[in-house]
Coordinates of C-alpha atoms and ligand atoms in Angstrom, one line a residue:
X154 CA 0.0 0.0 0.0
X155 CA 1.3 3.6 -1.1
X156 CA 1.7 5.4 2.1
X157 CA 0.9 9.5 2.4
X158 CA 3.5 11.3 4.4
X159 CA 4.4 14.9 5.0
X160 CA 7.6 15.0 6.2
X161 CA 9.3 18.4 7.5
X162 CA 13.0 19.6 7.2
X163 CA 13.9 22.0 9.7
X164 CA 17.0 22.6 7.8
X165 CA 19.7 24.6 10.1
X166 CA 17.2 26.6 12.7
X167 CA 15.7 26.7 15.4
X168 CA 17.6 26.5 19.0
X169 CA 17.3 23.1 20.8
X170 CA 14.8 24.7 23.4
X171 CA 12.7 26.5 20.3
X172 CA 13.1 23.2 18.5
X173 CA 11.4 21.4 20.9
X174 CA 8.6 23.6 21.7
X175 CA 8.3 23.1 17.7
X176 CA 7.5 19.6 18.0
X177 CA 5.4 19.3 20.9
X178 CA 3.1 22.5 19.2
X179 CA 2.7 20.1 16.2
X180 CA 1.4 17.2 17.8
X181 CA -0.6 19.0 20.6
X182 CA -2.6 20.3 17.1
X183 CA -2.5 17.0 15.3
X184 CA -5.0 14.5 14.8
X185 CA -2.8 11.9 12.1
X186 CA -4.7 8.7 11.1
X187 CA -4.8 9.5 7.4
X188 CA -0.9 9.5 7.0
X189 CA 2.6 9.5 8.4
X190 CA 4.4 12.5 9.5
X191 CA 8.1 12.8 9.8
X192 CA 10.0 15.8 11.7
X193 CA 13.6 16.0 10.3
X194 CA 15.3 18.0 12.7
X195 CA 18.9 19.1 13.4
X196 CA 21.4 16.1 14.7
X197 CA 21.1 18.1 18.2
X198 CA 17.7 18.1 18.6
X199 CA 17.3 14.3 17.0
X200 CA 16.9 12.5 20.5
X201 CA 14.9 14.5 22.4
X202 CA 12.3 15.1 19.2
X203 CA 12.7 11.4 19.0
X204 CA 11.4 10.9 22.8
X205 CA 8.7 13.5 22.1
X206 CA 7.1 11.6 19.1
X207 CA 7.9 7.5 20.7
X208 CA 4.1 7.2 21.8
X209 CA 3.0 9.5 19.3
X210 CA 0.9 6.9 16.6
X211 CA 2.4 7.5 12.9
X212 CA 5.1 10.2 14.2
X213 CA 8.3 10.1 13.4
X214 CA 11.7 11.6 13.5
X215 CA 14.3 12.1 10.8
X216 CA 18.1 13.3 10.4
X217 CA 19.1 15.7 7.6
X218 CA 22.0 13.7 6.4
X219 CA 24.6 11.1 7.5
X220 CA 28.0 9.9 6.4
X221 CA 28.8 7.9 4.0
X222 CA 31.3 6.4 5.8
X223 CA 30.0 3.3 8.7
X224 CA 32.5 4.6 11.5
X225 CA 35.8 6.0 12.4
X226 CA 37.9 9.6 11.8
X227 CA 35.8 11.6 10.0
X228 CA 36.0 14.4 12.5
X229 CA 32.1 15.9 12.5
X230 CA 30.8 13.6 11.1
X231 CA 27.5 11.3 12.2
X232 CA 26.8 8.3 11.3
X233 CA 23.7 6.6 10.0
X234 CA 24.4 4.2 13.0
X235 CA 24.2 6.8 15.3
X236 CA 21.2 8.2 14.3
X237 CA 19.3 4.9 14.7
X238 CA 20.8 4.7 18.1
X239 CA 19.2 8.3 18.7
X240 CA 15.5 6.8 18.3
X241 CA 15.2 8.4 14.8
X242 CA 13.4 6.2 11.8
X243 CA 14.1 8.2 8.8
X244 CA 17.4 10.2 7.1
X245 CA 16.7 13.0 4.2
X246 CA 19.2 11.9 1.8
X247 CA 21.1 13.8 -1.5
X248 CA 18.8 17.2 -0.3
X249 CA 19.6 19.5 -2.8
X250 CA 21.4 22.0 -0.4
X251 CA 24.2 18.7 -0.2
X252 CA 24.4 18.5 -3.4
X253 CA 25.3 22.2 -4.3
X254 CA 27.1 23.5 -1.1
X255 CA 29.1 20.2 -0.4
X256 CA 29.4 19.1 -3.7
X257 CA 27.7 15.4 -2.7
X258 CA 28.1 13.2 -5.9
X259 CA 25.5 10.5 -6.9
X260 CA 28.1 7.8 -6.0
X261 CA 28.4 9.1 -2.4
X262 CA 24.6 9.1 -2.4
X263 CA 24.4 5.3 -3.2
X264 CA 26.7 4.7 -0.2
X265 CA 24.4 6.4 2.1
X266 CA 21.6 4.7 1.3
X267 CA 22.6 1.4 2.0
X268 CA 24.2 2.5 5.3
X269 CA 20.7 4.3 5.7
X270 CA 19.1 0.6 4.9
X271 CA 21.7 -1.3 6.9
X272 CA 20.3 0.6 9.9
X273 CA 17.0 -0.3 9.5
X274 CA 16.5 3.4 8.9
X275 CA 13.7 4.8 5.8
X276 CA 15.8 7.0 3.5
X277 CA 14.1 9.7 1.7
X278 CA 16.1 10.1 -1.5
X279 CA 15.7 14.1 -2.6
X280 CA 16.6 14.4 -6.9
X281 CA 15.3 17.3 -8.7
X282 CA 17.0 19.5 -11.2
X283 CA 18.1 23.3 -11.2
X284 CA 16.4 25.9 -13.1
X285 CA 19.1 25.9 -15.8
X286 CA 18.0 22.3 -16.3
X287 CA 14.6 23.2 -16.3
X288 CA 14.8 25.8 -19.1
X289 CA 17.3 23.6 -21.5
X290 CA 14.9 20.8 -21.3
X291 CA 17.1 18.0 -19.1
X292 CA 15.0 17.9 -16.3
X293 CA 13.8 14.0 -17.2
X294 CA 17.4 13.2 -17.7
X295 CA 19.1 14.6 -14.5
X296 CA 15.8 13.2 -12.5
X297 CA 16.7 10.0 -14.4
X298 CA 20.2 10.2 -14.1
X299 CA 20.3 11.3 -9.7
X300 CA 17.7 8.0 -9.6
X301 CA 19.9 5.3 -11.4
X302 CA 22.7 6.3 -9.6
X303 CA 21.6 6.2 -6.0
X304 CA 18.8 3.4 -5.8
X305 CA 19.6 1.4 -9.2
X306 CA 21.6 -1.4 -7.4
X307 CA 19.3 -2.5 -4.8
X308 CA 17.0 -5.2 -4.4
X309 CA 13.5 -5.0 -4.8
X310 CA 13.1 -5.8 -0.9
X311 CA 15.5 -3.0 -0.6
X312 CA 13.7 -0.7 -2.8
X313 CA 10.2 -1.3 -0.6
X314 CA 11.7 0.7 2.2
X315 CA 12.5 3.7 0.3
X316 CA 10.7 7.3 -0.3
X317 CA 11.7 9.6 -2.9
X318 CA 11.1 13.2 -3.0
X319 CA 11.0 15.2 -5.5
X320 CA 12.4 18.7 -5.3
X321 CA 13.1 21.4 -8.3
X322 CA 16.0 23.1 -7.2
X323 CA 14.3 26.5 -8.6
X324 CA 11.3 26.1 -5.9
X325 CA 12.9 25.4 -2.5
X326 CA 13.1 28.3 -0.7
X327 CA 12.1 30.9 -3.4
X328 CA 8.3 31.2 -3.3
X329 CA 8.0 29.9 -6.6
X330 CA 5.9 26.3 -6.4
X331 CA 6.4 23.8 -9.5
X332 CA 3.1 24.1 -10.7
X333 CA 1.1 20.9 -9.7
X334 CA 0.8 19.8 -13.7
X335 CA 4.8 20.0 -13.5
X336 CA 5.1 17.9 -10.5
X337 CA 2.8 15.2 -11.4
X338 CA 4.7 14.7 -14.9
X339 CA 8.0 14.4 -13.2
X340 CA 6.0 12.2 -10.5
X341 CA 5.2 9.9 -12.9
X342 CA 7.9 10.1 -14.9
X343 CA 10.0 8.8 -11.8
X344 CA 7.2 5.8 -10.8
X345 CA 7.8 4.8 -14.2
X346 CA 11.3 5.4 -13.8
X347 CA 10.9 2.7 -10.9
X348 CA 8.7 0.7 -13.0
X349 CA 11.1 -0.1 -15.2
X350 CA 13.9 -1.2 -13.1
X351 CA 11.9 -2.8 -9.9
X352 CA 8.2 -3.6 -11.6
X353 CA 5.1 -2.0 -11.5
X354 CA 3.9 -3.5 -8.1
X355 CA 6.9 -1.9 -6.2
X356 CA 6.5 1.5 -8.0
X357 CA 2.7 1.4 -7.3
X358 CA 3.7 1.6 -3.3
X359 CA 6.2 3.9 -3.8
X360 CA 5.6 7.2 -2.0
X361 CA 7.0 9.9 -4.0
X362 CA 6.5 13.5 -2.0
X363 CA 6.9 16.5 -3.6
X364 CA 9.0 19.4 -2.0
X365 CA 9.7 23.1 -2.8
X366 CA 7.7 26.3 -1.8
X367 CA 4.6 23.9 -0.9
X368 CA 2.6 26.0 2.2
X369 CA -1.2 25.8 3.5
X370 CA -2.2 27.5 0.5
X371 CA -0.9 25.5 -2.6
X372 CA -0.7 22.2 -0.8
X373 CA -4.2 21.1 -1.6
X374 CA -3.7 21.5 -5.4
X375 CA -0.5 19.8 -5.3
X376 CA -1.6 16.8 -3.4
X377 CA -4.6 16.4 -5.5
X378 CA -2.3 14.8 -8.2
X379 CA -2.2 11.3 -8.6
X380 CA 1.6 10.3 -8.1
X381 CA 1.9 13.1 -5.5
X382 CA 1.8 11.4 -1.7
X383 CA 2.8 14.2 0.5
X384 CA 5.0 16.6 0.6
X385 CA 8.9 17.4 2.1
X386 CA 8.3 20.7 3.7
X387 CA 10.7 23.4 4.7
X388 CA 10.0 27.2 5.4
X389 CA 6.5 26.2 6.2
X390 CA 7.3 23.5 8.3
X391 CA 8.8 25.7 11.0
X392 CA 5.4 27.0 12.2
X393 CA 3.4 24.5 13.6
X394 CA -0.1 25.7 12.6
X395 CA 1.5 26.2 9.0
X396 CA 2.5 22.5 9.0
X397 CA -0.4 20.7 10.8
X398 CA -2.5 22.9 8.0
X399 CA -0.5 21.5 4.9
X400 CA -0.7 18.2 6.5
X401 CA -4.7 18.8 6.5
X402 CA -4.6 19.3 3.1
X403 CA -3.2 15.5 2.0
X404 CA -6.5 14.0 3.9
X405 CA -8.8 14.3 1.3
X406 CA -6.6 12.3 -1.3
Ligands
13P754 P1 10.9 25.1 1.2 O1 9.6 24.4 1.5 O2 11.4 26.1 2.2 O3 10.9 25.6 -0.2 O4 12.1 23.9 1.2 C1 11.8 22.7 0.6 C2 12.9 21.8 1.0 O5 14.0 22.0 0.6 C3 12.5 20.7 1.8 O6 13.6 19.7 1.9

């Protein structure tokens, strides 16, 4: 069964005391039996926002990243270990942000998923191209391309435990919302993407989120699409009213 999750990434804010108001505020105001939410918070918050959300039914908590490496001196460095250790059940993998500012390669991706799945922890694989790519046309073949190269030499068991999100590079953090007929043709185009490689049945339960600029006002469109399961939420997901709303939004579909 294709599972509906909003999933929100702090990104680098909030304090650890503001940070933890955070969560409690959403899930004093939630009421979640029609999907899964995830909180991906800062490494320093992950425990404690992982306490908060134990009891909570179909909470969770996710990091922001991990090494690629299993252990060791890499001074700084947390491991996907680690993080499974904190309480957490989910790591936001390749985010765009990685990708640009720390120059993460596909190859280093691929690594981190499978320390990500030898943890026992959900990955949620970020791909999505920039607006350059957009405008020449190779949006399908970076998509394609950041795909293949992270989850293309798994197993089919392996690929059930994974959730893609898909985020255009020219909508996170800019106001400026792929349009919900743009996100359900890249949508599809990754399920089929999936398809090929894996078989229909796995890409039918594949939850593929969509992430960039979605807030209370746009989500409803954007989730009324037929490959869209829920969203990966930044800006909006540090105010809890703002998130529990967008979250709202994905019950009706
Ligand atoms: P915004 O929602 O702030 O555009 O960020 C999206 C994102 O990068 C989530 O990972």
């Amino acid at each position: 069964m294709r599972q509906k999750i909003v999933a929100g990434n702090w990104k680098m804010n909030k304090n650890y005391e503001d940070g933890l108001t955070l969560a409690k505020d959403v899930i004093e105001g939630l009421t979640v039996d029609h999907c899964t939410v995830v909180l991906g918070t800062p490494f320093i918050h992950l425990k404690a926002v992982s306490e908060i959300v134990k009891n909570v039914e179909n909470v969770y908590s996710s990091a922001q990243n991990c090494s690629s490496e299993p252990e060791g001196a890499y001074t700084g460095e947390v491991s996907a270990e680690m993080i499974k250790s904190s309480g957490a059940d989910y790591i936001i993998i390749g985010h765009s942000e990685w990708r640009a500012y720390f120059n993460e390669a596909d190859e280093v991706l691929a690594k981190k998923i499978d320390l990500t799945l030898q943890n026992n922890l959900i990955p949620i694989l970020c791909c999505g191209e920039t607006l350059e790519e957009r405008e020449t046309e190779q949006h399908f073949t970076t998509v394609k391309r950041q795909i293949n190269n992270a989850l293309f030499h798994l197993s089919e068991d392996q690929l059930k435990n994974i959730v893609i999100a898909y985020e255009p590079v020219w909508a996170i953090g800019t106001g400026k919302t792929a349009t919900p007929e743009q996100a359900q043709e890249m949508h599809q185009h990754i399920r089929s993407l999936i398809s090929d490689r894996f078989g229909d049945g796995i890409a039918d339960d594949l939850s593929i989120l969509y992430g960039g600029s979605c807030k209370p006002s746009n989500a409803t469109e954007l989730f009324s699409q037929k490959d869209l399961d829920g969203g990966l939420i930044g800006g909006a997901s540090l105010n809890a009213s703002d998130f529990i709303e967008i979250i709202a939004n994905l019950k009706d579909y």
